[in-house]
């Protein structure tokens, strides 16, 4: 037994640096890497070049040690008490969802120039007493800090990664939180309290009750014959598109076990290295006559020297290793198989280290890279060495606090995706408008229900225009207003109603004038200026009349009574001629909307009146989309409702209008211009207009959609487009998609887990910012969102039987769970 203090290579931690006992300086950064499955082949190439440029600025005798820590974790749900029924059910559903937690660090070490190179037989691990610290040259420290600053700036300026310098506490830890050195030694998570464990190195590495294995890529014979910044990921590729992932991704998030991926690049004296290789070539030349192997080695060395000089390559030494661990010894063979398979997919044949494993593990300790056994490294160029760096991380939740709960594409772990506010702040988009495109069966209704519910739960006002009853379940669940036409329960509005305490404003007056003129005159009929003025005066006087008669209920009936009893007198006293305003004709044409008339229900509703303050309003137009009277009236009401919300609600309240397939019906008459107006102006009122469509042909055939909506929707949301795979160029050209967008869109649902009910969705935010997420919901959400006729009928039946939508869904889910147990 050896006390770790006696052999610990770290002398002290100060000024946010680790100083080793031999005078080596190490500074560390925490990296935020791009999300996995989001970079294109060209972006991987650019990122790769950024690494090369950054590492080239470091001085000789520097070591780049990149350490990626992947630890299996389980999702912990939000346990707040005030959650809605659906949010709480979602948190329960995803509780304990397994995923890999990832932390990435880059440690830059400047070695003392005169220090003896370590080897497997000459490692600090084998010394029984501390090596005395050498004095530190202040100028050497300042130069190294300057170069490290340039390294950080180059990587940050690439736009792919952000770096955060680790402080003394993050390096060495505190009493309540382990630092990166403790975490490495004892295999702890980032926010865990420090805990000492025994480290056993004889026969195997065992840390506490964890059995560790080390697999290395350290011999040229075991390395792939070709390497690059990226490789094709066959699971997500199609005949038309090649999907890119990083060259070393198989050793990162795609390796599903607890592991640390250590990447070492040693920058020596390039001239000294080339001179040494030149001597080696001459030696092999003299021995080549005795052995063909010597001749091949001579030619390889010669090729290496030629490339180094002609292409100005930087020769480096490199080493890569994966250290895995598990507390269940029976899993060791399975882990070995996983690592072997991962390396084989890189076309590499890694070696499991046994005798030299402790020395390699010890050198991986943050700040101890200078003690790495150099006999376990290989010579290469910087361009090739950087191909083996892990370039991706997990999906991260948006920092804005707003968004939709969706799933990480790899594990399904819930993350919050902000497709409105954060992209605006970053300058990716200039408006929050959205266009959703997805054929039947692609999960469009599910996603849209889920998005709308997320917005509603975060305080937004929602106005939905639908055909097909897709939102009936959700509307009933949240207690919104649902306007639809049925024979025994026709559609009803009351545009004349104004909540108590409010007065008639210009917006309301204009919408009432528009409505009355639309009811009176046909679209091709002209109305005189005098008629417009007369109707305007009638509305003003009607509301003055209501103020004096508080017991009169506002509605079309009382307005009609007012016209017949009060306004006729006003017109007579004002000597208004029939040619200027024919009130008899006006009353006659509007008589069907008055009590006893054919449409007396339409404008005299006594419930669902306060549309301004109701946060969830659905207009279902399926049964009236071809009706000559009901449809125009409803569209005017919709216009009035949303414009009223836009202008009257506080600026910090989000307003959303979502037009489902109903836009086909709406995109005629006066509604077409309204849609154009909406998409151009809604952003000024903290609002967003969303249009949903099924077919690409619909977009192509509609000038409204093609021009007004596509051009003014900075966020495009696409669901499964596999049916358009062979004619996707039309969609791509129409929506202005890049090749990266195309590859992402066509990769959707290619490798979904069959045990989970999910569909994937792609967000295109502006130009070049695209990402695929999983839409997976709890059983409770499923039944609230379902559009399957039989399931929907059953949900409504249970809701009626048990008194509410919430109770009905809860009973239905419990029954299904019991049935499958």
CSV table of N, CA, C and O in Angstrom, one decimal, residues 644-749:
chain,number,residue,atom,x,y,z
A,644,UNK,N,-57.0,41.8,-32.2
A,644,UNK,CA,-57.2,42.3,-30.8
A,644,UNK,C,-56.2,41.9,-29.8
A,644,UNK,O,-55.7,42.7,-29.0
A,645,UNK,N,-55.9,40.6,-29.8
A,645,UNK,CA,-54.8,40.1,-28.9
A,645,UNK,C,-53.5,40.7,-29.2
A,645,UNK,O,-52.8,41.1,-28.3
A,646,UNK,N,-53.2,40.9,-30.5
A,646,UNK,CA,-51.9,41.5,-30.8
A,646,UNK,C,-51.7,42.9,-30.2
A,646,UNK,O,-50.7,43.3,-29.7
A,647,UNK,N,-52.8,43.7,-30.4
A,647,UNK,CA,-52.7,45.1,-30.0
A,647,UNK,C,-53.0,45.4,-28.6
A,647,UNK,O,-52.5,46.4,-28.0
A,648,UNK,N,-53.9,44.6,-28.0
A,648,UNK,CA,-54.3,44.9,-26.6
A,648,UNK,C,-53.6,44.2,-25.5
A,648,UNK,O,-53.5,44.7,-24.4
A,649,UNK,N,-53.1,43.0,-25.8
A,649,UNK,CA,-52.4,42.2,-24.7
A,649,UNK,C,-51.0,42.9,-24.5
A,649,UNK,O,-50.5,43.5,-25.4
A,650,UNK,N,-50.5,42.8,-23.2
A,650,UNK,CA,-49.2,43.4,-23.0
A,650,UNK,C,-48.1,42.9,-23.9
A,650,UNK,O,-48.2,41.7,-24.4
A,651,UNK,N,-47.1,43.7,-24.1
A,651,UNK,CA,-46.1,43.4,-25.1
A,651,UNK,C,-45.3,42.1,-24.7
A,651,UNK,O,-44.7,41.4,-25.6
A,652,UNK,N,-45.2,41.8,-23.4
A,652,UNK,CA,-44.4,40.7,-23.0
A,652,UNK,C,-45.2,39.4,-23.0
A,652,UNK,O,-44.7,38.3,-22.6
A,653,UNK,N,-46.4,39.4,-23.5
A,653,UNK,CA,-47.3,38.2,-23.6
A,653,UNK,C,-47.1,37.6,-25.0
A,653,UNK,O,-47.4,38.3,-26.0
A,654,UNK,N,-46.7,36.4,-25.1
A,654,UNK,CA,-46.6,35.7,-26.5
A,654,UNK,C,-47.9,35.5,-27.1
A,654,UNK,O,-48.8,34.9,-26.4
A,655,UNK,N,-48.1,35.8,-28.4
A,655,UNK,CA,-49.3,35.5,-29.1
A,655,UNK,C,-49.0,34.6,-30.3
A,655,UNK,O,-48.1,34.9,-31.0
A,656,UNK,N,-49.8,33.5,-30.4
A,656,UNK,CA,-49.5,32.6,-31.4
A,656,UNK,C,-50.8,32.3,-32.2
A,656,UNK,O,-51.8,32.0,-31.6
A,657,UNK,N,-50.8,32.4,-33.5
A,657,UNK,CA,-51.9,32.0,-34.3
A,657,UNK,C,-51.4,30.8,-35.2
A,657,UNK,O,-50.3,30.9,-35.9
A,658,UNK,N,-52.0,29.7,-35.1
A,658,UNK,CA,-51.6,28.5,-35.9
A,658,UNK,C,-52.8,28.2,-36.8
A,658,UNK,O,-53.9,27.9,-36.4
A,659,UNK,N,-52.5,28.2,-38.1
A,659,UNK,CA,-53.5,27.9,-39.1
A,659,UNK,C,-53.1,26.5,-39.7
A,659,UNK,O,-52.1,26.3,-40.4
A,660,UNK,N,-53.9,25.5,-39.4
A,660,UNK,CA,-53.7,24.1,-39.8
A,660,UNK,C,-54.0,24.1,-41.3
A,660,UNK,O,-53.9,25.1,-42.0
A,661,UNK,N,-54.4,22.9,-41.8
A,661,UNK,CA,-54.8,22.7,-43.2
A,661,UNK,C,-55.9,23.7,-43.6
A,661,UNK,O,-56.1,23.9,-44.8
A,662,UNK,N,-56.5,24.4,-42.6
A,662,UNK,CA,-57.5,25.4,-42.9
A,662,UNK,C,-57.1,26.5,-43.8
A,662,UNK,O,-57.9,27.2,-44.4
A,663,UNK,N,-55.8,26.7,-44.0
A,663,UNK,CA,-55.3,27.8,-44.8
A,663,UNK,C,-55.8,27.6,-46.3
A,663,UNK,O,-56.0,28.6,-47.0
A,664,UNK,N,-56.0,26.4,-46.7
A,664,UNK,CA,-56.5,26.1,-48.1
A,664,UNK,C,-57.9,26.8,-48.2
A,664,UNK,O,-58.2,27.4,-49.3
A,665,UNK,N,-58.7,26.7,-47.2
A,665,UNK,CA,-60.0,27.3,-47.3
A,665,UNK,C,-59.9,28.8,-47.0
A,665,UNK,O,-60.6,29.6,-47.7
A,666,UNK,N,-59.0,29.2,-46.1
A,666,UNK,CA,-58.9,30.6,-45.8
A,666,UNK,C,-58.2,31.4,-46.8
A,666,UNK,O,-58.5,32.6,-47.0
A,667,UNK,N,-57.4,30.8,-47.6
A,667,UNK,CA,-56.6,31.6,-48.6
A,667,UNK,C,-57.4,32.1,-49.8
A,667,UNK,O,-56.9,32.1,-50.9
A,668,UNK,N,-58.6,32.4,-49.5
A,668,UNK,CA,-59.5,33.0,-50.5
A,668,UNK,C,-60.2,34.2,-49.8
A,668,UNK,O,-60.1,34.4,-48.6
A,669,UNK,N,-61.0,34.9,-50.6
A,669,UNK,CA,-61.8,36.0,-50.1
A,669,UNK,C,-60.8,37.0,-49.4
A,669,UNK,O,-59.6,37.1,-49.8
A,670,UNK,N,-61.2,37.6,-48.3
A,670,UNK,CA,-60.4,38.6,-47.7
A,670,UNK,C,-59.3,38.1,-46.8
A,670,UNK,O,-58.5,38.8,-46.3
A,671,UNK,N,-59.4,36.7,-46.6
A,671,UNK,CA,-58.4,36.1,-45.6
A,671,UNK,C,-57.0,36.0,-46.2
A,671,UNK,O,-56.0,36.0,-45.5
A,672,UNK,N,-56.9,36.0,-47.5
A,672,UNK,CA,-55.6,35.9,-48.2
A,672,UNK,C,-54.7,37.1,-47.8
A,672,UNK,O,-53.6,36.9,-47.4
A,673,UNK,N,-55.3,38.3,-47.9
A,673,UNK,CA,-54.5,39.5,-47.6
A,673,UNK,C,-54.2,39.5,-46.1
A,673,UNK,O,-53.2,40.0,-45.6
A,674,UNK,N,-55.1,39.0,-45.3
A,674,UNK,CA,-54.9,38.9,-43.8
A,674,UNK,C,-53.7,38.1,-43.5
A,674,UNK,O,-52.9,38.4,-42.6
A,675,UNK,N,-53.6,36.9,-44.1
A,675,UNK,CA,-52.5,36.0,-43.9
A,675,UNK,C,-51.2,36.7,-44.2
A,675,UNK,O,-50.2,36.7,-43.5
A,676,UNK,N,-51.1,37.4,-45.4
A,676,UNK,CA,-49.9,38.2,-45.7
A,676,UNK,C,-49.6,39.2,-44.7
A,676,UNK,O,-48.5,39.3,-44.2
A,677,UNK,N,-50.6,39.9,-44.2
A,677,UNK,CA,-50.4,41.0,-43.2
A,677,UNK,C,-49.9,40.4,-41.9
A,677,UNK,O,-49.0,40.9,-41.3
A,678,UNK,N,-50.5,39.3,-41.5
A,678,UNK,CA,-50.1,38.6,-40.3
A,678,UNK,C,-48.6,38.3,-40.3
A,678,UNK,O,-47.9,38.6,-39.4
A,679,UNK,N,-48.2,37.6,-41.3
A,679,UNK,CA,-46.8,37.1,-41.4
A,679,UNK,C,-45.8,38.2,-41.4
A,679,UNK,O,-44.7,38.0,-41.0
A,680,UNK,N,-46.2,39.4,-41.9
A,680,UNK,CA,-45.3,40.5,-42.0
A,680,UNK,C,-45.2,41.3,-40.7
A,680,UNK,O,-44.2,42.0,-40.5
A,681,UNK,N,-46.3,41.4,-40.0
A,681,UNK,CA,-46.4,42.3,-38.8
A,681,UNK,C,-46.4,41.7,-37.5
A,681,UNK,O,-46.2,42.3,-36.5
A,682,UNK,N,-46.7,40.4,-37.4
A,682,UNK,CA,-46.9,39.7,-36.1
A,682,UNK,C,-45.7,39.8,-35.2
A,682,UNK,O,-45.8,39.9,-34.0
A,683,UNK,N,-44.5,39.8,-35.8
A,683,UNK,CA,-43.3,39.8,-35.0
A,683,UNK,C,-43.1,41.1,-34.1
A,683,UNK,O,-42.5,41.1,-33.1
A,684,UNK,N,-43.8,42.2,-34.6
A,684,UNK,CA,-43.7,43.5,-33.8
A,684,UNK,C,-44.5,43.4,-32.5
A,684,UNK,O,-44.3,44.3,-31.7
A,685,UNK,N,-45.3,42.4,-32.4
A,685,UNK,CA,-46.2,42.3,-31.2
A,685,UNK,C,-45.8,41.1,-30.3
A,685,UNK,O,-46.7,40.6,-29.6
A,686,UNK,N,-44.5,40.6,-30.4
A,686,UNK,CA,-44.1,39.4,-29.7
A,686,UNK,C,-45.0,38.3,-30.1
A,686,UNK,O,-45.5,37.5,-29.2
A,687,UNK,N,-45.3,38.1,-31.4
A,687,UNK,CA,-46.2,37.1,-31.8
A,687,UNK,C,-45.5,36.2,-32.8
A,687,UNK,O,-44.5,36.5,-33.4
A,688,UNK,N,-46.2,35.1,-33.1
A,688,UNK,CA,-45.7,34.2,-34.2
A,688,UNK,C,-46.9,33.6,-34.9
A,688,UNK,O,-47.9,33.2,-34.3
A,689,UNK,N,-46.8,33.6,-36.2
A,689,UNK,CA,-47.8,33.0,-37.1
A,689,UNK,C,-47.3,31.7,-37.6
A,689,UNK,O,-46.1,31.6,-38.1
A,690,UNK,N,-48.0,30.6,-37.5
A,690,UNK,CA,-47.6,29.3,-37.8
A,690,UNK,C,-48.6,28.7,-38.8
A,690,UNK,O,-49.8,28.7,-38.6
A,691,UNK,N,-48.1,28.1,-39.9
A,691,UNK,CA,-48.9,27.5,-40.9
A,691,UNK,C,-48.5,26.0,-41.0
A,691,UNK,O,-47.3,25.7,-41.1
A,692,UNK,N,-49.5,25.1,-41.1
A,692,UNK,CA,-49.2,23.7,-41.2
A,692,UNK,C,-49.8,23.2,-42.5
A,692,UNK,O,-50.9,23.6,-42.9
A,693,UNK,N,-48.9,22.4,-43.3
A,693,UNK,CA,-49.4,21.9,-44.5
A,693,UNK,C,-48.9,20.5,-44.7
A,693,UNK,O,-47.8,20.1,-44.2
A,694,UNK,N,-49.6,19.7,-45.5
A,694,UNK,CA,-49.3,18.3,-45.7
A,694,UNK,C,-48.4,18.1,-46.9
A,694,UNK,O,-47.4,17.4,-46.9
A,695,UNK,N,-48.8,18.7,-48.1
A,695,UNK,CA,-48.2,18.3,-49.3
A,695,UNK,C,-47.4,19.5,-49.9
A,695,UNK,O,-47.7,20.6,-49.7
A,696,UNK,N,-46.3,19.1,-50.5
A,696,UNK,CA,-45.4,20.1,-51.1
A,696,UNK,C,-46.2,20.8,-52.3
A,696,UNK,O,-46.0,22.0,-52.5
A,697,UNK,N,-47.0,20.0,-52.9
A,697,UNK,CA,-47.8,20.6,-54.1
A,697,UNK,C,-48.6,21.7,-53.6
A,697,UNK,O,-48.9,22.7,-54.3
A,698,UNK,N,-49.1,21.6,-52.3
A,698,UNK,CA,-50.0,22.7,-51.8
A,698,UNK,C,-49.2,24.0,-51.8
A,698,UNK,O,-49.7,25.1,-52.1
A,699,UNK,N,-47.9,23.9,-51.4
A,699,UNK,CA,-47.1,25.1,-51.3
A,699,UNK,C,-46.8,25.7,-52.7
A,699,UNK,O,-47.0,26.9,-53.0
A,700,UNK,N,-46.5,24.7,-53.6
A,700,UNK,CA,-46.2,25.2,-55.0
A,700,UNK,C,-47.4,25.8,-55.7
A,700,UNK,O,-47.2,26.7,-56.5
A,701,UNK,N,-48.6,25.3,-55.4
A,701,UNK,CA,-49.7,25.8,-56.1
A,701,UNK,C,-50.3,27.1,-55.5
A,701,UNK,O,-51.2,27.7,-56.1
A,702,UNK,N,-49.9,27.4,-54.3
A,702,UNK,CA,-50.6,28.6,-53.7
A,702,UNK,C,-49.6,29.8,-53.6
A,702,UNK,O,-48.6,29.7,-52.9
A,703,UNK,N,-49.9,30.9,-54.3
A,703,UNK,CA,-49.0,32.0,-54.3
A,703,UNK,C,-48.9,32.6,-52.9
A,703,UNK,O,-47.9,33.2,-52.5
A,704,UNK,N,-50.0,32.5,-52.1
A,704,UNK,CA,-50.0,33.0,-50.7
A,704,UNK,C,-48.9,32.3,-49.9
A,704,UNK,O,-48.1,32.9,-49.3
A,705,UNK,N,-49.0,31.0,-50.0
A,705,UNK,CA,-48.0,30.2,-49.2
A,705,UNK,C,-46.6,30.4,-49.7
A,705,UNK,O,-45.7,30.6,-49.0
A,706,UNK,N,-46.5,30.3,-51.0
A,706,UNK,CA,-45.2,30.4,-51.7
A,706,UNK,C,-44.5,31.7,-51.4
A,706,UNK,O,-43.3,31.7,-51.1
A,707,UNK,N,-45.2,32.8,-51.5
A,707,UNK,CA,-44.5,34.1,-51.4
A,707,UNK,C,-44.6,34.6,-49.9
A,707,UNK,O,-43.6,34.8,-49.3
A,708,UNK,N,-45.9,34.8,-49.5
A,708,UNK,CA,-46.0,35.5,-48.2
A,708,UNK,C,-45.5,34.7,-47.0
A,708,UNK,O,-44.9,35.2,-46.1
A,709,UNK,N,-45.8,33.4,-47.0
A,709,UNK,CA,-45.5,32.5,-45.9
A,709,UNK,C,-44.1,32.0,-45.9
A,709,UNK,O,-43.4,32.1,-44.9
A,710,UNK,N,-43.7,31.4,-47.0
A,710,UNK,CA,-42.3,30.8,-47.1
A,710,UNK,C,-41.3,31.9,-46.8
A,710,UNK,O,-40.3,31.7,-46.1
A,711,UNK,N,-41.5,33.0,-47.5
A,711,UNK,CA,-40.5,34.1,-47.3
A,711,UNK,C,-40.4,34.8,-46.0
A,711,UNK,O,-39.5,35.4,-45.6
A,712,UNK,N,-41.6,34.7,-45.3
A,712,UNK,CA,-41.6,35.3,-43.9
A,712,UNK,C,-41.6,34.3,-42.8
A,712,UNK,O,-42.0,34.7,-41.7
A,713,UNK,N,-41.3,33.1,-43.0
A,713,UNK,CA,-41.1,32.1,-42.0
A,713,UNK,C,-39.7,31.7,-41.9
A,713,UNK,O,-39.2,30.9,-42.7
A,714,UNK,N,-39.0,32.3,-40.9
A,714,UNK,CA,-37.6,32.0,-40.7
A,714,UNK,C,-37.3,30.6,-40.1
A,714,UNK,O,-36.2,30.1,-40.1
A,715,UNK,N,-38.4,30.0,-39.5
A,715,UNK,CA,-38.2,28.7,-38.9
A,715,UNK,C,-39.1,27.7,-39.8
A,715,UNK,O,-40.3,27.8,-39.8
A,716,UNK,N,-38.4,26.8,-40.4
A,716,UNK,CA,-39.1,25.7,-41.1
A,716,UNK,C,-39.0,24.4,-40.3
A,716,UNK,O,-38.0,24.0,-39.9
A,717,UNK,N,-40.2,23.8,-40.1
A,717,UNK,CA,-40.2,22.5,-39.3
A,717,UNK,C,-40.7,21.4,-40.3
A,717,UNK,O,-41.8,21.5,-40.8
A,718,UNK,N,-39.9,20.5,-40.5
A,718,UNK,CA,-40.2,19.4,-41.4
A,718,UNK,C,-40.2,18.1,-40.7
A,718,UNK,O,-39.4,17.7,-39.8
A,719,UNK,N,-41.3,17.3,-41.0
A,719,UNK,CA,-41.4,15.9,-40.5
A,719,UNK,C,-41.1,15.0,-41.6
A,719,UNK,O,-40.7,15.4,-42.7
A,720,UNK,N,-41.2,13.7,-41.3
A,720,UNK,CA,-40.7,12.6,-42.3
A,720,UNK,C,-41.0,13.0,-43.7
A,720,UNK,O,-42.2,13.1,-44.2
A,721,UNK,N,-39.9,13.1,-44.5
A,721,UNK,CA,-40.0,13.4,-45.9
A,721,UNK,C,-39.6,12.3,-46.8
A,721,UNK,O,-39.3,12.5,-48.0
A,722,UNK,N,-39.6,11.0,-46.3
A,722,UNK,CA,-39.1,9.9,-47.0
A,722,UNK,C,-39.9,9.7,-48.3
A,722,UNK,O,-39.3,9.2,-49.3
A,723,UNK,N,-41.1,10.0,-48.3
A,723,UNK,CA,-41.9,9.8,-49.5
A,723,UNK,C,-41.5,10.7,-50.7
A,723,UNK,O,-41.8,10.5,-51.8
A,724,UNK,N,-40.8,11.8,-50.3
A,724,UNK,CA,-40.3,12.8,-51.3
A,724,UNK,C,-38.8,12.6,-51.6
A,724,UNK,O,-38.2,13.5,-52.2
A,725,UNK,N,-38.3,11.5,-51.1
A,725,UNK,CA,-36.9,11.3,-51.2
A,725,UNK,C,-36.3,11.5,-52.6
A,725,UNK,O,-35.2,12.0,-52.8
A,726,UNK,N,-37.1,11.0,-53.6
A,726,UNK,CA,-36.6,11.0,-55.0
A,726,UNK,C,-36.9,12.3,-55.7
A,726,UNK,O,-36.4,12.5,-56.8
A,727,UNK,N,-37.7,13.2,-55.1
A,727,UNK,CA,-38.0,14.5,-55.7
A,727,UNK,C,-37.8,15.6,-54.7
A,727,UNK,O,-38.5,16.6,-54.7
A,728,UNK,N,-36.8,15.4,-53.8
A,728,UNK,CA,-36.6,16.3,-52.7
A,728,UNK,C,-36.0,17.6,-53.2
A,728,UNK,O,-36.1,18.7,-52.5
A,729,UNK,N,-35.5,17.6,-54.4
A,729,UNK,CA,-34.8,18.8,-54.9
A,729,UNK,C,-35.9,19.9,-55.1
A,729,UNK,O,-35.5,21.1,-54.9
A,730,UNK,N,-37.1,19.6,-55.4
A,730,UNK,CA,-38.2,20.6,-55.5
A,730,UNK,C,-38.4,21.3,-54.1
A,730,UNK,O,-38.5,22.5,-54.0
A,731,UNK,N,-38.5,20.5,-53.1
A,731,UNK,CA,-38.7,21.0,-51.7
A,731,UNK,C,-37.5,21.8,-51.3
A,731,UNK,O,-37.6,22.9,-50.8
A,732,UNK,N,-36.3,21.3,-51.6
A,732,UNK,CA,-35.1,22.0,-51.3
A,732,UNK,C,-35.0,23.4,-51.9
A,732,UNK,O,-34.6,24.4,-51.2
A,733,UNK,N,-35.3,23.4,-53.2
A,733,UNK,CA,-35.2,24.7,-53.9
A,733,UNK,C,-36.3,25.7,-53.4
A,733,UNK,O,-36.0,26.9,-53.2
A,734,UNK,N,-37.5,25.2,-53.2
A,734,UNK,CA,-38.6,26.0,-52.7
A,734,UNK,C,-38.3,26.6,-51.4
A,734,UNK,O,-38.5,27.8,-51.1
A,735,UNK,N,-37.8,25.8,-50.4
A,735,UNK,CA,-37.6,26.3,-49.1
A,735,UNK,C,-36.2,26.9,-48.9
A,735,UNK,O,-35.8,27.3,-47.8
A,736,UNK,N,-35.3,26.8,-49.9
A,736,UNK,CA,-34.0,27.4,-49.8
A,736,UNK,C,-33.1,26.6,-48.8
A,736,UNK,O,-32.4,27.2,-48.1
A,737,UNK,N,-33.2,25.2,-48.9
A,737,UNK,CA,-32.4,24.4,-48.0
A,737,UNK,C,-31.0,24.1,-48.5
A,737,UNK,O,-30.8,24.0,-49.7
A,738,UNK,N,-30.1,24.0,-47.6
A,738,UNK,CA,-28.7,23.6,-47.9
A,738,UNK,C,-28.6,22.1,-48.0
A,738,UNK,O,-29.5,21.4,-47.7
A,739,UNK,N,-27.4,21.7,-48.5
A,739,UNK,CA,-27.1,20.2,-48.6
A,739,UNK,C,-27.1,19.6,-47.2
A,739,UNK,O,-27.5,18.5,-47.0
A,740,UNK,N,-26.6,20.4,-46.2
A,740,UNK,CA,-26.7,19.9,-44.8
A,740,UNK,C,-28.1,19.7,-44.3
A,740,UNK,O,-28.4,18.6,-43.7
A,741,UNK,N,-29.0,20.7,-44.6
A,741,UNK,CA,-30.4,20.5,-44.2
A,741,UNK,C,-31.0,19.3,-44.9
A,741,UNK,O,-31.7,18.5,-44.2
A,742,UNK,N,-30.7,19.1,-46.1
A,742,UNK,CA,-31.2,17.9,-46.9
A,742,UNK,C,-30.8,16.6,-46.2
A,742,UNK,O,-31.6,15.7,-46.0
A,743,UNK,N,-29.5,16.5,-45.9
A,743,UNK,CA,-29.0,15.3,-45.3
A,743,UNK,C,-29.7,15.0,-43.9
A,743,UNK,O,-30.1,13.9,-43.6
A,744,UNK,N,-29.9,16.1,-43.1
A,744,UNK,CA,-30.6,15.9,-41.8
A,744,UNK,C,-32.0,15.5,-42.0
A,744,UNK,O,-32.5,14.6,-41.3
A,745,UNK,N,-32.7,16.2,-42.9
A,745,UNK,CA,-34.1,15.9,-43.1
A,745,UNK,C,-34.3,14.4,-43.6
A,745,UNK,O,-35.2,13.7,-43.1
A,746,UNK,N,-33.5,14.0,-44.6
A,746,UNK,CA,-33.7,12.6,-45.1
A,746,UNK,C,-33.1,11.6,-44.1
A,746,UNK,O,-33.4,10.4,-44.4
A,747,UNK,N,-32.5,12.0,-43.0
A,747,UNK,CA,-32.0,11.0,-42.1
A,747,UNK,C,-33.1,10.7,-41.0
A,747,UNK,O,-32.9,9.8,-40.2
A,748,UNK,N,-34.1,11.5,-41.0
A,748,UNK,CA,-35.2,11.3,-39.9
A,748,UNK,C,-35.8,9.9,-40.0
A,748,UNK,O,-36.1,9.3,-41.0
A,749,UNK,N,-36.0,9.3,-38.8
A,749,UNK,CA,-36.6,8.1,-38.5
A,749,UNK,C,-35.9,6.9,-39.2
A,749,UNK,O,-36.5,5.8,-39.4
